[in-house]
PDB file of C-alpha atoms in Angstrom:
ATOM      1  CA  MET A 168     -38.488 -14.207 -54.525  1.00 46.00           C
ATOM      2  CA  ALA A 169     -35.093 -12.540 -54.947  1.00 60.00           C
ATOM      3  CA  LYS A 170     -33.334 -10.831 -52.090  1.00 92.00           C
ATOM      4  CA  ILE A 171     -33.207  -7.052 -52.074  1.00 96.00           C
ATOM      5  CA  CYS A 172     -30.019  -5.032 -52.366  1.00 98.00           C
ATOM      6  CA  GLY A 173     -30.624  -1.525 -51.051  1.00 98.00           C
ATOM      7  CA  ILE A 174     -28.513   1.443 -52.126  1.00 98.00           C
ATOM      8  CA  ASP A 175     -28.195   4.943 -50.688  1.00 98.00           C
ATOM      9  CA  GLU A 176     -25.559   7.639 -50.435  1.00 98.00           C
ATOM     10  CA  ALA A 177     -24.280  10.260 -48.002  1.00 98.00           C
ATOM     11  CA  GLY A 178     -22.434  13.488 -48.668  1.00 97.00           C
ATOM     12  CA  ARG A 179     -24.157  14.397 -51.896  1.00 95.00           C
ATOM     13  CA  GLY A 180     -24.752  18.040 -50.937  1.00 93.00           C
ATOM     14  CA  ALA A 181     -21.624  18.584 -48.849  1.00 96.00           C
ATOM     15  CA  LEU A 182     -19.102  21.280 -49.723  1.00 96.00           C
ATOM     16  CA  ALA A 183     -16.169  19.137 -48.582  1.00 97.00           C
ATOM     17  CA  GLY A 184     -15.221  15.508 -48.332  1.00 97.00           C
ATOM     18  CA  PRO A 185     -16.155  12.368 -50.176  1.00 98.00           C
ATOM     19  CA  LEU A 186     -19.389  10.997 -51.523  1.00 98.00           C
ATOM     20  CA  SER A 187     -20.105   7.691 -49.801  1.00 98.00           C
ATOM     21  CA  VAL A 188     -22.396   5.230 -51.602  1.00 98.00           C
ATOM     22  CA  ALA A 189     -23.418   1.983 -49.922  1.00 98.00           C
ATOM     23  CA  ALA A 190     -25.164  -1.159 -51.116  1.00 98.00           C
ATOM     24  CA  CYS A 191     -26.511  -3.665 -48.623  1.00 98.00           C
ATOM     25  CA  VAL A 192     -28.164  -7.076 -48.640  1.00 98.00           C
ATOM     26  CA  LEU A 193     -29.469  -7.984 -45.196  1.00 97.00           C
ATOM     27  CA  ASN A 194     -29.073 -11.606 -44.152  1.00 95.00           C
ATOM     28  CA  SER A 195     -31.418 -11.254 -41.194  1.00 94.00           C
ATOM     29  CA  GLU A 196     -34.016  -8.825 -39.901  1.00 94.00           C
ATOM     30  CA  ILE A 197     -32.669  -5.885 -37.903  1.00 95.00           C
ATOM     31  CA  SER A 198     -34.991  -3.975 -35.614  1.00 95.00           C
ATOM     32  CA  GLY A 199     -35.036  -0.181 -35.657  1.00 95.00           C
ATOM     33  CA  LEU A 200     -33.815   0.476 -39.196  1.00 96.00           C
ATOM     34  CA  ASN A 201     -34.842   3.808 -40.675  1.00 93.00           C
ATOM     35  CA  ASP A 202     -33.565   6.652 -42.815  1.00 91.00           C
ATOM     36  CA  SER A 203     -30.182   7.527 -41.263  1.00 94.00           C
ATOM     37  CA  LYS A 204     -31.182  11.200 -41.025  1.00 92.00           C
ATOM     38  CA  LYS A 205     -34.043  10.251 -38.686  1.00 95.00           C
ATOM     39  CA  LEU A 206     -31.766   8.432 -36.227  1.00 96.00           C
ATOM     40  CA  THR A 207     -29.439   9.824 -33.582  1.00 95.00           C
ATOM     41  CA  ALA A 208     -25.698   9.484 -34.137  1.00 95.00           C
ATOM     42  CA  LYS A 209     -25.540   7.009 -31.246  1.00 97.00           C
ATOM     43  CA  ARG A 210     -28.318   4.861 -32.701  1.00 97.00           C
ATOM     44  CA  ARG A 211     -26.716   4.952 -36.165  1.00 97.00           C
ATOM     45  CA  GLU A 212     -23.444   3.682 -34.658  1.00 97.00           C
ATOM     46  CA  GLU A 213     -25.258   0.840 -32.865  1.00 97.00           C
ATOM     47  CA  LEU A 214     -27.096  -0.163 -36.022  1.00 98.00           C
ATOM     48  CA  PHE A 215     -23.919   0.145 -38.113  1.00 98.00           C
ATOM     49  CA  LYS A 216     -22.265  -2.549 -35.987  1.00 98.00           C
ATOM     50  CA  GLU A 217     -25.290  -4.809 -36.290  1.00 97.00           C
ATOM     51  CA  ILE A 218     -25.611  -4.242 -40.049  1.00 98.00           C
ATOM     52  CA  THR A 219     -21.949  -4.993 -40.751  1.00 98.00           C
ATOM     53  CA  LYS A 220     -22.279  -8.298 -38.860  1.00 97.00           C
ATOM     54  CA  SER A 221     -25.589  -9.296 -40.486  1.00 95.00           C
ATOM     55  CA  SER A 222     -25.248  -8.381 -44.150  1.00 97.00           C
ATOM     56  CA  ASN A 223     -23.301  -8.437 -47.362  1.00 97.00           C
ATOM     57  CA  PHE A 224     -22.377  -4.870 -48.211  1.00 98.00           C
ATOM     58  CA  LEU A 225     -20.124  -2.730 -50.299  1.00 98.00           C
ATOM     59  CA  ILE A 226     -19.262   0.945 -49.814  1.00 98.00           C
ATOM     60  CA  ALA A 227     -17.808   3.073 -52.609  1.00 98.00           C
ATOM     61  CA  TYR A 228     -16.175   6.431 -51.958  1.00 98.00           C
ATOM     62  CA  PHE A 229     -15.537   9.238 -54.399  1.00 98.00           C
ATOM     63  CA  SER A 230     -13.077  11.880 -53.249  1.00 97.00           C
ATOM     64  CA  ASN A 231     -13.682  15.590 -53.541  1.00 97.00           C
ATOM     65  CA  ALA A 232     -11.182  15.607 -56.438  1.00 96.00           C
ATOM     66  CA  GLN A 233     -13.094  12.838 -58.247  1.00 98.00           C
ATOM     67  CA  ILE A 234     -16.361  14.715 -57.696  1.00 97.00           C
ATOM     68  CA  ASP A 235     -14.790  17.883 -59.126  1.00 96.00           C
ATOM     69  CA  GLU A 236     -13.409  16.000 -62.136  1.00 97.00           C
ATOM     70  CA  LEU A 237     -16.317  13.666 -62.927  1.00 97.00           C
ATOM     71  CA  GLY A 238     -19.337  15.393 -61.375  1.00 96.00           C
ATOM     72  CA  LEU A 239     -21.745  13.896 -58.859  1.00 96.00           C
ATOM     73  CA  SER A 240     -23.943  12.244 -61.475  1.00 96.00           C
ATOM     74  CA  GLU A 241     -21.050  10.323 -63.017  1.00 98.00           C
ATOM     75  CA  CYS A 242     -19.787   9.257 -59.587  1.00 98.00           C
ATOM     76  CA  LEU A 243     -23.239   7.938 -58.711  1.00 98.00           C
ATOM     77  CA  ARG A 244     -23.575   6.214 -62.093  1.00 98.00           C
ATOM     78  CA  ARG A 245     -20.241   4.443 -61.552  1.00 98.00           C
ATOM     79  CA  ALA A 246     -21.234   3.318 -58.051  1.00 98.00           C
ATOM     80  CA  LEU A 247     -24.592   2.002 -59.270  1.00 98.00           C
ATOM     81  CA  LYS A 248     -22.920   0.103 -62.133  1.00 98.00           C
ATOM     82  CA  LEU A 249     -20.452  -1.426 -59.671  1.00 98.00           C
ATOM     83  CA  PHE A 250     -23.219  -2.481 -57.290  1.00 98.00           C
ATOM     84  CA  LYS A 251     -25.399  -3.854 -60.079  1.00 97.00           C
ATOM     85  CA  ALA A 252     -22.527  -6.073 -61.232  1.00 97.00           C
ATOM     86  CA  HIS A 253     -21.463  -7.076 -57.713  1.00 97.00           C
ATOM     87  CA  PHE A 254     -24.990  -7.917 -56.569  1.00 97.00           C
ATOM     88  CA  GLU A 255     -26.109  -9.530 -59.826  1.00 95.00           C
ATOM     89  CA  GLY A 256     -29.287 -11.542 -59.365  1.00 94.00           C
ATOM     90  CA  PHE A 257     -30.592  -9.354 -56.558  1.00 96.00           C
ATOM     91  CA  ASP A 258     -33.501  -6.945 -56.803  1.00 96.00           C
ATOM     92  CA  ILE A 259     -31.736  -3.587 -56.512  1.00 97.00           C
ATOM     93  CA  ILE A 260     -33.547  -0.577 -55.058  1.00 98.00           C
ATOM     94  CA  TYR A 261     -31.880   2.839 -55.035  1.00 98.00           C
ATOM     95  CA  ASP A 262     -33.199   5.679 -52.898  1.00 96.00           C
ATOM     96  CA  GLY A 263     -34.357   8.454 -55.204  1.00 94.00           C
ATOM     97  CA  ASN A 264     -35.972   8.836 -58.591  1.00 95.00           C
ATOM     98  CA  LEU A 265     -33.049   8.633 -61.012  1.00 95.00           C
ATOM     99  CA  ASP A 266     -31.153   5.471 -61.988  1.00 95.00           C
ATOM    100  CA  TYR A 267     -28.457   7.323 -63.997  1.00 96.00           C
ATOM    101  CA  GLY A 268     -29.062   5.041 -66.980  1.00 95.00           C
ATOM    102  CA  VAL A 269     -27.998   1.906 -65.105  1.00 96.00           C
ATOM    103  CA  GLY A 270     -31.360   0.119 -65.267  1.00 95.00           C
ATOM    104  CA  ILE A 271     -32.167  -0.428 -61.606  1.00 96.00           C
ATOM    105  CA  THR A 272     -35.309   0.227 -59.573  1.00 97.00           C
ATOM    106  CA  THR A 273     -35.602   3.594 -57.867  1.00 97.00           C
ATOM    107  CA  MET A 274     -37.951   4.623 -55.085  1.00 97.00           C
ATOM    108  CA  ILE A 275     -38.365   8.037 -53.488  1.00 96.00           C
ATOM    109  CA  LYS A 276     -37.833   7.865 -49.713  1.00 96.00           C
ATOM    110  CA  ALA A 277     -36.865   4.196 -49.924  1.00 95.00           C
ATOM    111  CA  ASP A 278     -34.442   4.822 -47.050  1.00 95.00           C
ATOM    112  CA  GLY A 279     -37.453   4.979 -44.731  1.00 94.00           C
ATOM    113  CA  LYS A 280     -39.505   2.245 -46.432  1.00 95.00           C
ATOM    114  CA  VAL A 281     -37.190  -0.622 -47.426  1.00 96.00           C
ATOM    115  CA  ALA A 282     -34.988  -2.268 -44.780  1.00 96.00           C
ATOM    116  CA  GLY A 283     -32.046  -2.874 -47.123  1.00 97.00           C
ATOM    117  CA  VAL A 284     -32.067   0.746 -48.260  1.00 97.00           C
ATOM    118  CA  SER A 285     -32.305   1.941 -44.639  1.00 97.00           C
ATOM    119  CA  ALA A 286     -29.275  -0.214 -43.845  1.00 98.00           C
ATOM    120  CA  ALA A 287     -27.381   1.219 -46.837  1.00 98.00           C
ATOM    121  CA  SER A 288     -28.315   4.724 -45.685  1.00 98.00           C
ATOM    122  CA  ILE A 289     -26.801   4.010 -42.273  1.00 98.00           C
ATOM    123  CA  LEU A 290     -23.663   2.410 -43.734  1.00 98.00           C
ATOM    124  CA  ALA A 291     -23.086   5.371 -46.053  1.00 98.00           C
ATOM    125  CA  LYS A 292     -23.720   7.998 -43.363  1.00 98.00           C
ATOM    126  CA  VAL A 293     -21.723   6.432 -40.534  1.00 98.00           C
ATOM    127  CA  SER A 294     -18.740   5.551 -42.723  1.00 98.00           C
ATOM    128  CA  ARG A 295     -18.645   9.077 -44.177  1.00 98.00           C
ATOM    129  CA  ASP A 296     -19.102  10.730 -40.770  1.00 97.00           C
ATOM    130  CA  ARG A 297     -16.164   8.711 -39.439  1.00 97.00           C
ATOM    131  CA  LEU A 298     -14.001   9.874 -42.350  1.00 97.00           C
ATOM    132  CA  MET A 299     -15.005  13.480 -41.772  1.00 97.00           C
ATOM    133  CA  SER A 300     -14.091  13.224 -38.081  1.00 96.00           C
ATOM    134  CA  GLY A 301     -10.672  11.936 -39.128  1.00 96.00           C
ATOM    135  CA  TRP A 302     -10.192  14.795 -41.568  1.00 95.00           C
ATOM    136  CA  ASP A 303     -11.122  17.203 -38.787  1.00 95.00           C
ATOM    137  CA  LYS A 304      -7.778  16.361 -37.155  1.00 96.00           C
ATOM    138  CA  ILE A 305      -5.938  17.409 -40.331  1.00 95.00           C
ATOM    139  CA  TYR A 306      -8.022  20.550 -40.949  1.00 95.00           C
ATOM    140  CA  PRO A 307      -9.157  21.602 -37.440  1.00 96.00           C
ATOM    141  CA  ALA A 308     -10.027  25.167 -38.472  1.00 96.00           C
ATOM    142  CA  TYR A 309     -13.022  23.913 -40.477  1.00 97.00           C
ATOM    143  CA  ASP A 310     -14.706  21.744 -37.768  1.00 97.00           C
ATOM    144  CA  PHE A 311     -15.463  18.879 -40.168  1.00 97.00           C
ATOM    145  CA  ALA A 312     -16.335  16.679 -37.175  1.00 96.00           C
ATOM    146  CA  GLY A 313     -19.136  19.101 -36.299  1.00 95.00           C
ATOM    147  CA  HIS A 314     -20.832  19.768 -39.643  1.00 96.00           C
ATOM    148  CA  LYS A 315     -19.429  16.867 -41.719  1.00 96.00           C
ATOM    149  CA  GLY A 316     -18.604  19.186 -44.621  1.00 96.00           C
ATOM    150  CA  TYR A 317     -22.126  20.519 -45.180  1.00 95.00           C
ATOM    151  CA  GLY A 318     -22.804  24.217 -45.781  1.00 93.00           C
ATOM    152  CA  THR A 319     -23.552  25.335 -42.238  1.00 94.00           C
ATOM    153  CA  LYS A 320     -22.968  28.922 -41.160  1.00 94.00           C
ATOM    154  CA  SER A 321     -19.853  27.941 -39.205  1.00 95.00           C
ATOM    155  CA  HIS A 322     -18.459  26.088 -42.219  1.00 95.00           C
ATOM    156  CA  LEU A 323     -19.175  28.985 -44.575  1.00 94.00           C
ATOM    157  CA  ASP A 324     -17.552  31.351 -42.065  1.00 95.00           C
ATOM    158  CA  ALA A 325     -14.443  29.125 -41.954  1.00 95.00           C
ATOM    159  CA  ILE A 326     -14.249  29.080 -45.765  1.00 94.00           C
ATOM    160  CA  ALA A 327     -14.567  32.879 -45.824  1.00 93.00           C
ATOM    161  CA  LYS A 328     -11.760  33.189 -43.246  1.00 95.00           C
ATOM    162  CA  PHE A 329      -9.358  30.441 -44.400  1.00 95.00           C
ATOM    163  CA  GLY A 330     -10.351  29.762 -48.006  1.00 93.00           C
ATOM    164  CA  TYR A 331     -10.792  26.266 -49.394  1.00 94.00           C
ATOM    165  CA  SER A 332      -8.753  23.382 -48.031  1.00 94.00           C
ATOM    166  CA  ASP A 333      -7.472  20.570 -50.223  1.00 94.00           C
ATOM    167  CA  PHE A 334     -10.496  18.609 -48.992  1.00 94.00           C
ATOM    168  CA  HIS A 335     -13.122  21.002 -50.389  1.00 96.00           C
ATOM    169  CA  ARG A 336     -15.067  20.457 -53.594  1.00 96.00           C
ATOM    170  CA  LYS A 337     -13.879  23.303 -55.790  1.00 93.00           C
ATOM    171  CA  SER A 338     -16.593  22.699 -58.399  1.00 90.00           C
ATOM    172  CA  PHE A 339     -19.383  23.446 -55.929  1.00 81.00           C
ATOM    173  CA  VAL A 340     -20.597  27.009 -56.162  1.00 71.00           C
ATOM    174  CA  ILE A 341     -21.474  28.651 -52.870  1.00 70.00           C
ATOM    175  CA  LYS A 342     -24.365  30.946 -53.579  1.00 59.00           C
ATOM    176  CA  PRO A 343     -23.801  34.494 -52.290  1.00 49.00           C
ATOM    177  CA  LYS A 344     -27.183  34.409 -50.509  1.00 45.00           C
ATOM    178  CA  LEU A 345     -25.861  31.651 -48.242  1.00 46.00           C
ATOM    179  CA  THR A 346     -22.877  33.724 -47.151  1.00 46.00           C
ATOM    180  CA  GLN A 347     -24.688  37.008 -46.527  1.00 46.00           C
ATOM    181  CA  GLY A 348     -26.715  38.044 -43.528  1.00 47.00           C
ATOM    182  CA  SER A 349     -30.441  38.518 -43.815  1.00 42.00           C
ATOM    183  CA  LEU A 350     -31.759  41.872 -44.978  1.00 40.00           C
ATOM    184  CA  PHE A 351     -34.743  41.610 -42.622  1.00 34.00           C
TER     185      PHE A 351
END
């Protein structure tokens, strides 16, 4: 039986910052793995340390400029091709339902079902969150450390007040409904 290489990403729907895509092959069992979104930040950090010591992994980043130029789908396709070549001979499972023409196995909600995908989810999320906290020091008006670049009310308010930073994805359209108050 071949070992499993799990793949997941973080930052797909963010308005700012990179897309982080991780692939992970666990060398030993790690207790407490789950979808990174279902874990506390503290628990993700603890597991991140354990995963990096107990696995073979690779993390690919695509900058906001690359996302604007290539599009999210092409960035993901490139990451999956890289991981497929790097982890040749492994059974590769990507969280989701689209393999972007790369020819790998996909599974919806694999980040909560397959340990290697859970580990990749944590690697992608923690590494991206750390980058966003660093960028917060360069662009403090946007509070990237707080919302990690996602479209929260405070982030949308900061964009309305200060405009886009060099770290924002200019190709992402912010729907007017998100920036307006409720009519009810």
